[in-house]
mmCIF file of C-alpha atoms in Angstrom:
data_model
loop_
_atom_site.group_PDB
_atom_site.id
_atom_site.type_symbol
_atom_site.label_atom_id
_atom_site.label_comp_id
_atom_site.label_asym_id
_atom_site.label_seq_id
_atom_site.Cartn_x
_atom_site.Cartn_y
_atom_site.Cartn_z
ATOM 1 C CA UNK A 53 0.000 0.000 0.000
ATOM 2 C CA UNK A 54 1.058 3.589 -0.511
ATOM 3 C CA UNK A 55 2.166 5.808 2.367
ATOM 4 C CA UNK A 56 -0.115 8.629 3.495
ATOM 5 C CA UNK A 57 0.324 11.654 1.195
ATOM 6 C CA UNK A 58 1.815 13.755 4.008
ATOM 7 C CA UNK A 59 4.359 11.095 5.068
ATOM 8 C CA UNK A 60 7.988 12.220 4.880
ATOM 9 C CA UNK A 61 9.330 8.660 5.097
ATOM 10 C CA UNK A 62 9.343 6.125 2.273
ATOM 11 C CA UNK A 63 10.242 2.435 2.665
ATOM 12 C CA UNK A 64 12.226 0.855 -0.194
ATOM 13 C CA UNK A 65 13.592 -2.543 -1.091
ATOM 14 C CA UNK A 66 16.359 -3.201 -3.579
ATOM 15 C CA UNK A 67 16.567 -6.741 -4.926
ATOM 16 C CA UNK A 68 19.060 -8.565 -7.105
ATOM 17 C CA UNK A 69 17.746 -11.645 -8.900
ATOM 18 C CA UNK A 70 19.523 -14.277 -10.934
ATOM 19 C CA UNK A 71 16.824 -15.998 -12.919
ATOM 20 C CA UNK A 72 14.180 -17.057 -10.403
ATOM 21 C CA UNK A 73 16.537 -16.804 -7.403
ATOM 22 C CA UNK A 74 16.703 -13.774 -5.126
ATOM 23 C CA UNK A 75 20.472 -13.528 -4.534
ATOM 24 C CA UNK A 76 20.838 -10.151 -2.758
ATOM 25 C CA UNK A 77 18.744 -7.364 -1.399
ATOM 26 C CA UNK A 78 18.157 -4.788 1.250
ATOM 27 C CA UNK A 79 15.455 -2.926 3.080
ATOM 28 C CA UNK A 80 15.749 0.733 3.962
ATOM 29 C CA UNK A 81 13.928 4.021 4.203
ATOM 30 C CA UNK A 82 14.232 7.468 2.717
ATOM 31 C CA UNK A 83 13.563 10.772 4.406
ATOM 32 C CA UNK A 84 14.001 13.806 2.198
ATOM 33 C CA UNK A 85 17.125 13.192 0.119
ATOM 34 C CA UNK A 86 18.746 10.737 2.569
ATOM 35 C CA UNK A 87 18.424 6.962 2.221
ATOM 36 C CA UNK A 88 19.166 4.741 5.247
ATOM 37 C CA UNK A 89 19.908 1.023 4.905
ATOM 38 C CA UNK A 90 18.305 -1.098 7.609
ATOM 39 C CA UNK A 91 19.258 -4.636 6.667
ATOM 40 C CA UNK A 92 20.640 -6.546 3.715
ATOM 41 C CA UNK A 93 21.694 -10.004 2.623
ATOM 42 C CA UNK A 94 23.347 -11.914 -0.173
ATOM 43 C CA UNK A 95 23.359 -15.621 -0.904
ATOM 44 C CA UNK A 96 25.706 -15.658 -3.893
ATOM 45 C CA UNK A 97 29.315 -14.474 -4.052
ATOM 46 C CA UNK A 98 29.537 -10.832 -5.232
ATOM 47 C CA UNK A 99 25.747 -10.459 -5.563
ATOM 48 C CA UNK A 100 25.683 -8.102 -2.578
ATOM 49 C CA UNK A 101 28.384 -5.957 -4.167
ATOM 50 C CA UNK A 102 26.410 -5.756 -7.421
ATOM 51 C CA UNK A 103 23.258 -4.851 -5.502
ATOM 52 C CA UNK A 104 25.111 -2.168 -3.480
ATOM 53 C CA UNK A 105 26.737 -0.640 -6.579
ATOM 54 C CA UNK A 106 23.456 -0.586 -8.505
ATOM 55 C CA UNK A 107 21.627 0.863 -5.485
ATOM 56 C CA UNK A 108 24.263 3.606 -5.139
ATOM 57 C CA UNK A 109 23.856 4.565 -8.797
ATOM 58 C CA UNK A 110 20.078 4.423 -8.566
ATOM 59 C CA UNK A 111 19.984 6.641 -5.471
ATOM 60 C CA UNK A 112 22.461 9.137 -6.929
ATOM 61 C CA UNK A 113 20.599 9.425 -10.213
ATOM 62 C CA UNK A 114 17.296 9.864 -8.351
ATOM 63 C CA UNK A 115 18.735 12.859 -6.481
ATOM 64 C CA UNK A 116 19.682 11.402 -3.098
ATOM 65 C CA UNK A 117 22.529 13.300 -1.410
ATOM 66 C CA UNK A 118 23.414 10.873 1.392
ATOM 67 C CA UNK A 119 23.271 7.101 1.844
ATOM 68 C CA UNK A 120 23.488 6.122 5.504
ATOM 69 C CA UNK A 121 25.025 2.648 5.518
ATOM 70 C CA UNK A 122 25.054 2.344 9.291
ATOM 71 C CA UNK A 123 28.102 1.165 11.154
ATOM 72 C CA UNK A 124 31.538 1.045 9.600
ATOM 73 C CA UNK A 125 32.451 -2.345 8.173
ATOM 74 C CA UNK A 126 35.465 -3.229 5.996
ATOM 75 C CA UNK A 127 33.388 -4.240 2.952
ATOM 76 C CA UNK A 128 31.555 -0.881 3.007
ATOM 77 C CA UNK A 129 34.838 1.034 3.128
ATOM 78 C CA UNK A 130 36.225 -1.141 0.312
ATOM 79 C CA UNK A 131 33.255 -0.112 -1.834
ATOM 80 C CA UNK A 132 33.876 3.586 -1.216
ATOM 81 C CA UNK A 133 31.881 4.424 1.915
ATOM 82 C CA UNK A 134 33.232 7.298 3.979
ATOM 83 C CA UNK A 135 32.770 8.104 7.645
ATOM 84 C CA UNK A 136 31.647 11.595 8.584
ATOM 85 C CA UNK A 137 31.772 13.501 11.853
ATOM 86 C CA UNK A 138 28.653 12.992 13.972
ATOM 87 C CA UNK A 139 27.850 16.723 14.012
ATOM 88 C CA UNK A 140 27.878 16.840 10.188
ATOM 89 C CA UNK A 141 25.702 13.729 9.974
ATOM 90 C CA UNK A 142 23.134 15.138 12.408
ATOM 91 C CA UNK A 143 23.042 18.447 10.523
ATOM 92 C CA UNK A 144 22.409 16.646 7.212
ATOM 93 C CA UNK A 145 19.675 14.478 8.724
ATOM 94 C CA UNK A 146 17.959 17.525 10.232
ATOM 95 C CA UNK A 147 18.074 19.320 6.867
ATOM 96 C CA UNK A 148 16.779 16.233 5.036
ATOM 97 C CA UNK A 149 13.730 16.058 7.287
ATOM 98 C CA UNK A 150 12.739 19.514 6.092
ATOM 99 C CA UNK A 151 12.677 18.469 2.430
ATOM 100 C CA UNK A 152 9.895 16.540 0.710
ATOM 101 C CA UNK A 153 10.563 12.864 -0.009
ATOM 102 C CA UNK A 154 12.185 12.050 -3.334
ATOM 103 C CA UNK A 155 10.696 9.538 -5.726
ATOM 104 C CA UNK A 156 13.021 6.807 -6.920
ATOM 105 C CA UNK A 157 13.264 6.847 -10.674
ATOM 106 C CA UNK A 158 12.868 3.406 -12.115
ATOM 107 C CA UNK A 159 10.701 0.752 -13.684
ATOM 108 C CA UNK A 160 7.108 0.229 -12.682
ATOM 109 C CA UNK A 161 7.572 -3.538 -12.767
ATOM 110 C CA UNK A 162 10.268 -6.064 -11.862
ATOM 111 C CA UNK A 163 12.096 -5.943 -15.192
ATOM 112 C CA UNK A 164 14.934 -3.590 -14.281
ATOM 113 C CA UNK A 165 18.420 -4.901 -14.995
ATOM 114 C CA UNK A 166 21.225 -3.941 -12.548
ATOM 115 C CA UNK A 167 23.833 -4.762 -15.202
ATOM 116 C CA UNK A 168 22.264 -2.177 -17.514
ATOM 117 C CA UNK A 169 22.363 0.425 -14.746
ATOM 118 C CA UNK A 170 26.032 -0.279 -14.028
ATOM 119 C CA UNK A 171 27.181 -0.589 -17.653
ATOM 120 C CA UNK A 172 25.194 2.176 -19.339
ATOM 121 C CA UNK A 173 27.247 5.027 -20.716
ATOM 122 C CA UNK A 174 24.576 7.415 -19.392
ATOM 123 C CA UNK A 175 22.408 5.486 -16.883
ATOM 124 C CA UNK A 176 20.147 8.526 -16.429
ATOM 125 C CA UNK A 177 18.469 7.591 -19.686
ATOM 126 C CA UNK A 178 17.446 4.206 -18.242
ATOM 127 C CA UNK A 179 15.919 5.715 -15.121
ATOM 128 C CA UNK A 180 14.435 8.874 -16.602
ATOM 129 C CA UNK A 181 12.616 6.911 -19.290
ATOM 130 C CA UNK A 182 10.989 4.778 -16.605
ATOM 131 C CA UNK A 183 9.663 7.704 -14.527
ATOM 132 C CA UNK A 184 9.051 7.874 -10.768
ATOM 133 C CA UNK A 185 8.135 4.821 -8.699
#
Protein backbone atom coordinates (compact mmCIF):
# COMPACT_ATOMS: atom_id res chain seq x y z
CA UNK A 1 0.00 0.00 0.00
CA UNK A 2 1.06 3.59 -0.51
CA UNK A 3 2.17 5.81 2.37
CA UNK A 4 -0.11 8.63 3.49
CA UNK A 5 0.32 11.65 1.20
CA UNK A 6 1.81 13.75 4.01
CA UNK A 7 4.36 11.09 5.07
CA UNK A 8 7.99 12.22 4.88
CA UNK A 9 9.33 8.66 5.10
CA UNK A 10 9.34 6.13 2.27
CA UNK A 11 10.24 2.43 2.67
CA UNK A 12 12.23 0.86 -0.19
CA UNK A 13 13.59 -2.54 -1.09
CA UNK A 14 16.36 -3.20 -3.58
CA UNK A 15 16.57 -6.74 -4.93
CA UNK A 16 19.06 -8.56 -7.11
CA UNK A 17 17.75 -11.64 -8.90
CA UNK A 18 19.52 -14.28 -10.93
CA UNK A 19 16.82 -16.00 -12.92
CA UNK A 20 14.18 -17.06 -10.40
CA UNK A 21 16.54 -16.80 -7.40
CA UNK A 22 16.70 -13.77 -5.13
CA UNK A 23 20.47 -13.53 -4.53
CA UNK A 24 20.84 -10.15 -2.76
CA UNK A 25 18.74 -7.36 -1.40
CA UNK A 26 18.16 -4.79 1.25
CA UNK A 27 15.46 -2.93 3.08
CA UNK A 28 15.75 0.73 3.96
CA UNK A 29 13.93 4.02 4.20
CA UNK A 30 14.23 7.47 2.72
CA UNK A 31 13.56 10.77 4.41
CA UNK A 32 14.00 13.81 2.20
CA UNK A 33 17.12 13.19 0.12
CA UNK A 34 18.75 10.74 2.57
CA UNK A 35 18.42 6.96 2.22
CA UNK A 36 19.17 4.74 5.25
CA UNK A 37 19.91 1.02 4.90
CA UNK A 38 18.30 -1.10 7.61
CA UNK A 39 19.26 -4.64 6.67
CA UNK A 40 20.64 -6.55 3.72
CA UNK A 41 21.69 -10.00 2.62
CA UNK A 42 23.35 -11.91 -0.17
CA UNK A 43 23.36 -15.62 -0.90
CA UNK A 44 25.71 -15.66 -3.89
CA UNK A 45 29.32 -14.47 -4.05
CA UNK A 46 29.54 -10.83 -5.23
CA UNK A 47 25.75 -10.46 -5.56
CA UNK A 48 25.68 -8.10 -2.58
CA UNK A 49 28.38 -5.96 -4.17
CA UNK A 50 26.41 -5.76 -7.42
CA UNK A 51 23.26 -4.85 -5.50
CA UNK A 52 25.11 -2.17 -3.48
CA UNK A 53 26.74 -0.64 -6.58
CA UNK A 54 23.46 -0.59 -8.50
CA UNK A 55 21.63 0.86 -5.48
CA UNK A 56 24.26 3.61 -5.14
CA UNK A 57 23.86 4.56 -8.80
CA UNK A 58 20.08 4.42 -8.57
CA UNK A 59 19.98 6.64 -5.47
CA UNK A 60 22.46 9.14 -6.93
CA UNK A 61 20.60 9.43 -10.21
CA UNK A 62 17.30 9.86 -8.35
CA UNK A 63 18.73 12.86 -6.48
CA UNK A 64 19.68 11.40 -3.10
CA UNK A 65 22.53 13.30 -1.41
CA UNK A 66 23.41 10.87 1.39
CA UNK A 67 23.27 7.10 1.84
CA UNK A 68 23.49 6.12 5.50
CA UNK A 69 25.03 2.65 5.52
CA UNK A 70 25.05 2.34 9.29
CA UNK A 71 28.10 1.16 11.15
CA UNK A 72 31.54 1.04 9.60
CA UNK A 73 32.45 -2.34 8.17
CA UNK A 74 35.46 -3.23 6.00
CA UNK A 75 33.39 -4.24 2.95
CA UNK A 76 31.56 -0.88 3.01
CA UNK A 77 34.84 1.03 3.13
CA UNK A 78 36.22 -1.14 0.31
CA UNK A 79 33.26 -0.11 -1.83
CA UNK A 80 33.88 3.59 -1.22
CA UNK A 81 31.88 4.42 1.92
CA UNK A 82 33.23 7.30 3.98
CA UNK A 83 32.77 8.10 7.65
CA UNK A 84 31.65 11.59 8.58
CA UNK A 85 31.77 13.50 11.85
CA UNK A 86 28.65 12.99 13.97
CA UNK A 87 27.85 16.72 14.01
CA UNK A 88 27.88 16.84 10.19
CA UNK A 89 25.70 13.73 9.97
CA UNK A 90 23.13 15.14 12.41
CA UNK A 91 23.04 18.45 10.52
CA UNK A 92 22.41 16.65 7.21
CA UNK A 93 19.67 14.48 8.72
CA UNK A 94 17.96 17.53 10.23
CA UNK A 95 18.07 19.32 6.87
CA UNK A 96 16.78 16.23 5.04
CA UNK A 97 13.73 16.06 7.29
CA UNK A 98 12.74 19.51 6.09
CA UNK A 99 12.68 18.47 2.43
CA UNK A 100 9.89 16.54 0.71
CA UNK A 101 10.56 12.86 -0.01
CA UNK A 102 12.18 12.05 -3.33
CA UNK A 103 10.70 9.54 -5.73
CA UNK A 104 13.02 6.81 -6.92
CA UNK A 105 13.26 6.85 -10.67
CA UNK A 106 12.87 3.41 -12.12
CA UNK A 107 10.70 0.75 -13.68
CA UNK A 108 7.11 0.23 -12.68
CA UNK A 109 7.57 -3.54 -12.77
CA UNK A 110 10.27 -6.06 -11.86
CA UNK A 111 12.10 -5.94 -15.19
CA UNK A 112 14.93 -3.59 -14.28
CA UNK A 113 18.42 -4.90 -14.99
CA UNK A 114 21.23 -3.94 -12.55
CA UNK A 115 23.83 -4.76 -15.20
CA UNK A 116 22.26 -2.18 -17.51
CA UNK A 117 22.36 0.42 -14.75
CA UNK A 118 26.03 -0.28 -14.03
CA UNK A 119 27.18 -0.59 -17.65
CA UNK A 120 25.19 2.18 -19.34
CA UNK A 121 27.25 5.03 -20.72
CA UNK A 122 24.58 7.42 -19.39
CA UNK A 123 22.41 5.49 -16.88
CA UNK A 124 20.15 8.53 -16.43
CA UNK A 125 18.47 7.59 -19.69
CA UNK A 126 17.45 4.21 -18.24
CA UNK A 127 15.92 5.72 -15.12
CA UNK A 128 14.43 8.87 -16.60
CA UNK A 129 12.62 6.91 -19.29
CA UNK A 130 10.99 4.78 -16.60
CA UNK A 131 9.66 7.70 -14.53
CA UNK A 132 9.05 7.87 -10.77
CA UNK A 133 8.14 4.82 -8.70
